XYZ file of C-alpha atoms in Angstrom:
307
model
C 199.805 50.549 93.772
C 202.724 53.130 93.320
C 203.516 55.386 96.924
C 202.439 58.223 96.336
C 205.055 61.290 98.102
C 202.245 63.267 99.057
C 202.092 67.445 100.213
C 202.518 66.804 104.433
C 205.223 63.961 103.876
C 207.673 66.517 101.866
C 206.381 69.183 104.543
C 207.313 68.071 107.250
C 210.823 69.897 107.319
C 209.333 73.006 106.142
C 208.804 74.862 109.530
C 207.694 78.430 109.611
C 210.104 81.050 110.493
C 207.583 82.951 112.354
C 208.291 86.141 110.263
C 204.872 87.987 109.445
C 203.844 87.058 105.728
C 201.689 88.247 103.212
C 200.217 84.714 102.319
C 198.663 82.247 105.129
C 199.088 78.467 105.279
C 196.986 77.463 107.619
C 193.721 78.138 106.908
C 191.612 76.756 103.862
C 188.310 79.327 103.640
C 184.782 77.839 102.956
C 184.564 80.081 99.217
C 188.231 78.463 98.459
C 187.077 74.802 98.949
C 183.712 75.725 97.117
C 185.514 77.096 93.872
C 188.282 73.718 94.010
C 185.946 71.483 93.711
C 183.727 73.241 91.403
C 186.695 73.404 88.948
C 187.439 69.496 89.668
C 184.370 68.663 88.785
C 184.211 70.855 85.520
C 188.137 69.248 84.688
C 187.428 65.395 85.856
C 183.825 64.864 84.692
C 181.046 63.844 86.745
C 181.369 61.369 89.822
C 179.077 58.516 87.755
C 176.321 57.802 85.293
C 173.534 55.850 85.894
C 171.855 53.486 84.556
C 170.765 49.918 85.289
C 174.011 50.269 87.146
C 176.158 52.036 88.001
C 179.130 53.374 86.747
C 182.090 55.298 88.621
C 184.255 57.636 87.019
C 187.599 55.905 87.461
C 189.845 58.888 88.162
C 187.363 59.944 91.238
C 187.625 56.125 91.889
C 191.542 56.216 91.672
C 191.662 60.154 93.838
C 189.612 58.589 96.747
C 192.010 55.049 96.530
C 195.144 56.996 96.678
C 194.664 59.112 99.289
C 192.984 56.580 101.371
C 195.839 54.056 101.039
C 198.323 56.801 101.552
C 196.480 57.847 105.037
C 196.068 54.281 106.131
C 191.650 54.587 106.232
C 189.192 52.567 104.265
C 186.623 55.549 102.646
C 186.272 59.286 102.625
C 182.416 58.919 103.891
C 178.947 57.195 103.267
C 178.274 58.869 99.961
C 177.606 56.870 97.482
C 180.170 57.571 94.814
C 184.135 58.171 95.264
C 183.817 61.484 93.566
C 180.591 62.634 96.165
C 182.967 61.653 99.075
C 185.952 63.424 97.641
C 184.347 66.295 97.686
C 181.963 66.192 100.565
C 185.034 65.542 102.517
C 187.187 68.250 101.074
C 184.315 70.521 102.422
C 185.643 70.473 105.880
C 188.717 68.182 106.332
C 192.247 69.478 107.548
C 194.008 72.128 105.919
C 196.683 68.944 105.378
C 194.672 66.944 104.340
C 193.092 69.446 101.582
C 196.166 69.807 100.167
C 196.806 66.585 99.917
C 193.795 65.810 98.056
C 194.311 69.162 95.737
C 197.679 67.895 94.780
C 195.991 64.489 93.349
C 192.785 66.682 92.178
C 195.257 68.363 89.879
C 197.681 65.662 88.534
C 194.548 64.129 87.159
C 193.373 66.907 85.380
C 196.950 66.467 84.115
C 196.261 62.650 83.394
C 192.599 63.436 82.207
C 194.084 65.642 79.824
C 196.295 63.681 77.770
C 196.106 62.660 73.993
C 194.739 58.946 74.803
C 192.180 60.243 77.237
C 189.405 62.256 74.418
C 186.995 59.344 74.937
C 187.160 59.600 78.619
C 186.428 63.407 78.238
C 183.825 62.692 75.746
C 182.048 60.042 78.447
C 182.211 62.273 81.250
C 181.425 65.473 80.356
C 184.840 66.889 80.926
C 184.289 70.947 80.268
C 187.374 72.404 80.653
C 190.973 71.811 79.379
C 194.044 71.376 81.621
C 195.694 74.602 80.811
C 192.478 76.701 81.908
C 191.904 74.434 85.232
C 195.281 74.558 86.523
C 195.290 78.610 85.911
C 192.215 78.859 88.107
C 193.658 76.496 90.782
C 196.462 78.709 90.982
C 194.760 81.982 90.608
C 191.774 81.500 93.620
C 194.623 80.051 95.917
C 196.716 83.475 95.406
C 193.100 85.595 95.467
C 192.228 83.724 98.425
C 195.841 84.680 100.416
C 196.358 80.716 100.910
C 199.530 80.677 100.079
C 200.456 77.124 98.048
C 200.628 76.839 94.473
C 200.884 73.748 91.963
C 203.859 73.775 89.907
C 205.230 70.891 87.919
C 203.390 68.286 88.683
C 203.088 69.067 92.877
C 201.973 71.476 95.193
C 204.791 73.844 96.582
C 204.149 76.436 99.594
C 204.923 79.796 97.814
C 207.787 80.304 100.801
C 209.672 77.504 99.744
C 210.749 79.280 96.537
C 214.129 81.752 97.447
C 212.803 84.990 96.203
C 209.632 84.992 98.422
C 211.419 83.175 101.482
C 214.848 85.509 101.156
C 213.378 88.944 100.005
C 209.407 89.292 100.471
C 208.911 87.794 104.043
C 212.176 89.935 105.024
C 211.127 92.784 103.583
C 207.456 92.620 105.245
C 209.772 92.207 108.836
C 211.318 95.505 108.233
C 208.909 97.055 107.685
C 206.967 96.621 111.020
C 208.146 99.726 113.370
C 205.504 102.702 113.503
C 207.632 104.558 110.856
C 206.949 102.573 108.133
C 203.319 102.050 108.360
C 203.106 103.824 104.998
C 205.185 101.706 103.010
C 204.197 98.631 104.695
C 200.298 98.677 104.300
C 201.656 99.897 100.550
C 203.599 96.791 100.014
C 200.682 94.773 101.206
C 198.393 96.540 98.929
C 200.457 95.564 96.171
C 200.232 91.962 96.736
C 196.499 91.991 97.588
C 196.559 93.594 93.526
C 198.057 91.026 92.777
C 196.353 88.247 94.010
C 193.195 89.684 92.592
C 194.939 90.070 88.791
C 194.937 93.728 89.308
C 198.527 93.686 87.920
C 198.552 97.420 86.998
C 197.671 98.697 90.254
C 200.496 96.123 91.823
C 203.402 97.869 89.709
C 202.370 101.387 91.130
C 201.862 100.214 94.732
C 205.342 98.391 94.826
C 206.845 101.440 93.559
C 204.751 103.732 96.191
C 206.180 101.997 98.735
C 209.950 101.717 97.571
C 210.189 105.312 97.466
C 207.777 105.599 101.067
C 210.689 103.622 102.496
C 213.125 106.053 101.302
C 211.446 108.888 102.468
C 210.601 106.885 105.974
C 214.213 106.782 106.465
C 214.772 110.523 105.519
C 212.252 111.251 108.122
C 213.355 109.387 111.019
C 216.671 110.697 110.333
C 216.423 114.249 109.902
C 216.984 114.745 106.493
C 215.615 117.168 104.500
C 214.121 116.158 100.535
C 211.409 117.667 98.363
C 207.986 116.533 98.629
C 207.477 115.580 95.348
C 210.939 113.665 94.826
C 211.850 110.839 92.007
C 213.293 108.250 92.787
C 216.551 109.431 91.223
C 216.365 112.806 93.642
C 215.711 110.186 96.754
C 218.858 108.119 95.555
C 220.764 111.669 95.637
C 219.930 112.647 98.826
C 220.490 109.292 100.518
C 223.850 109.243 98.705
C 224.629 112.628 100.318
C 224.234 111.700 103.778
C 225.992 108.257 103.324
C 222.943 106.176 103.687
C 225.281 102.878 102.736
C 229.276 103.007 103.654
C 231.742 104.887 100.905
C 233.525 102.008 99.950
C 230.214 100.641 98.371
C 229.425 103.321 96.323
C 231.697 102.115 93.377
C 229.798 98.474 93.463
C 226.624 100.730 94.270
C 226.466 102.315 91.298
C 224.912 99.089 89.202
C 222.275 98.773 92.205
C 221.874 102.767 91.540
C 220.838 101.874 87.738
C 218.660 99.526 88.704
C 216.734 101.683 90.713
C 216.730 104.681 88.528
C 216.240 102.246 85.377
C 214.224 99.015 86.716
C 210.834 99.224 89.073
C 210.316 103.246 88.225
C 210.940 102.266 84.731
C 207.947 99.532 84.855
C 205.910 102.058 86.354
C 206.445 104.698 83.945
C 205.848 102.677 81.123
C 203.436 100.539 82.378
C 200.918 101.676 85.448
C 201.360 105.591 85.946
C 200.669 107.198 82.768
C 197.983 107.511 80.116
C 196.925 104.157 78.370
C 195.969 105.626 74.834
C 193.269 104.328 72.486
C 194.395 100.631 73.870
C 194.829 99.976 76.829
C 197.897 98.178 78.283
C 197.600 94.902 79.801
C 200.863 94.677 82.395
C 201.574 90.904 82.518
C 201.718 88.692 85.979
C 205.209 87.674 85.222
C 206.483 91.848 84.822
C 203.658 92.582 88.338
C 205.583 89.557 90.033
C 208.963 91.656 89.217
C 207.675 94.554 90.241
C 207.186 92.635 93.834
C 210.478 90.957 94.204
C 212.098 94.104 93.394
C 210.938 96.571 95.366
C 211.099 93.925 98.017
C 214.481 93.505 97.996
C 215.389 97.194 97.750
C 213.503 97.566 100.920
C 215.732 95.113 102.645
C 218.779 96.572 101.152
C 217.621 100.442 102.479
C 216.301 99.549 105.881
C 219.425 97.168 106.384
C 221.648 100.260 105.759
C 219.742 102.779 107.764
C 219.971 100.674 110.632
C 223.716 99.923 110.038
């Protein structure tokens, strides 16, 4: 049998910075485990069929064998099927250890899934295709806050990718004194929108609290700006009290155009304004932008104010 580099052996090194984050790792909830196995059991087929004997469903069979060779233990439980103590035991094991298990849950839908495999599918009442499974993995783990996703083939902790690690968790840190309670509980609004698939209503919070930061910073500082101010008249002002140091504003202007041009541009054209006869469907991939950007504006803008 092949050894298997599980989800807690490539972990190990990944220790938390302690910043404040918008995703947990620590916690699997009850509803989460629920709807993982539910789609397992739609994507693998059922444990067994019975008969005169009988008969195990060999990738359950193969899930339960890995894992338990891998952890060094015999079985999963006293059910009577590997697929019944897969699950029964993903009901209330160790965060770890449910991870674990997800990661080989999904790289058999992956297996179950290939060209060779219709019969299988056929003799096991598979229901749903890999594409569809995976997409619901990934979607109740970000609705659920649990922050780990499976990406080629593994399961990665959403901070170990450089834009969330280097410009979202930062960002959140920031944010935390009194004065920036508004853009804060904004920017965490935005990602609880996006979670839910609410990617519309992400775009406009991320850009609520981009220019809430700005104006945040005009307040605790003293300087004066119209209510009702765009983010191009926010940019002015900040420029005109030399918010970031002179000899930056030729290298500035680029980072300027981007915020004139890029998030306030999605929102325009995407969450803000009138949908027509159709409406507009703002995709996760431009939401996700949305994120990263106003994130690292933030950074960039609280950085300089407290220069």
């Amino acid at each position: 049998m092949a050894i298997w580099e599980l989800f807690s052996k490539r972990a190990a090194d990944l220790a938390k910075s302690g910043v404040e984050d918008v995703y947990q790792y620590t916690d699997i909830p009850q509803p989460l485990r629920v709807q993982i196995s539910q789609i397992a059991i739609e994507a693998l087929g059922m444990a067994a069929s019975y008969g005169y004997t009988t008969s195990e469903n060999p990738r359950w069979v193969e899930i339960e064998n890995i894992f338990c060779r891998e952890k060094g233990s015999y079985a999963l439980g006293n059910a009577r099927t590997s697929g019944d103590r897969v699950i029964t035991y993903m009901s209330g094991c160790s965060t770890e250890d449910w991870i674990d298990l997800l990661e080989l849950l999904c790289f058999s839908i992956i297996v179950v899934n290939q060209d060779n495999q219709h019969f299988f599918r056929q003799q096991w009442g598979v229901e749903v295709e890999q594409e569809a499974a995976l997409d619901e993995v990934n979607y109740r783990l970000r609705e659920a806050g649990v922050g780990y996703q499976f990406e080629e083939e593994q399961v990665i902790r959403v901070d170990s990718q450089f834009i969330h690690a280097e410009v979202v968790k930062p960002a959140l840190s920031l944010l935390t004194g009194r004065e920036f309670d508004g853009p804060r509980d904004e920017f965490l609004t935005a990602h609880q929108h996006y979670r839910r698939g609410e990617h519309r209503q992400a775009v406009a919070m991320a850009a609520n609290s981009l220019e809430s930061t700005f104006k945040s910073i005009f307040d605790k500082k003293g300087w004066e700006y119209q209510k009702g101010a765009r983010i191009s008249d926010l940019i002015k002002v900040a420029r005109s009290h030399s918010l970031w140091p002179d000899y930056l504003d030729a290298s500035f202007d680029q980072l300027v155009a981007t915020l004139q041009s890029g998030l306030p541009k999605i929102r325009d054209n995407d969450a803000s304004h009138g949908q027509g006869a159709v409406p507009k469907g703002v995709p996760a991939f431009v939401a996700a932008y949305a994120l990263h950007l106003a994130a690292s504006k933030i950074v960039f803008l609280v950085g300089a104010a407290n220069a």
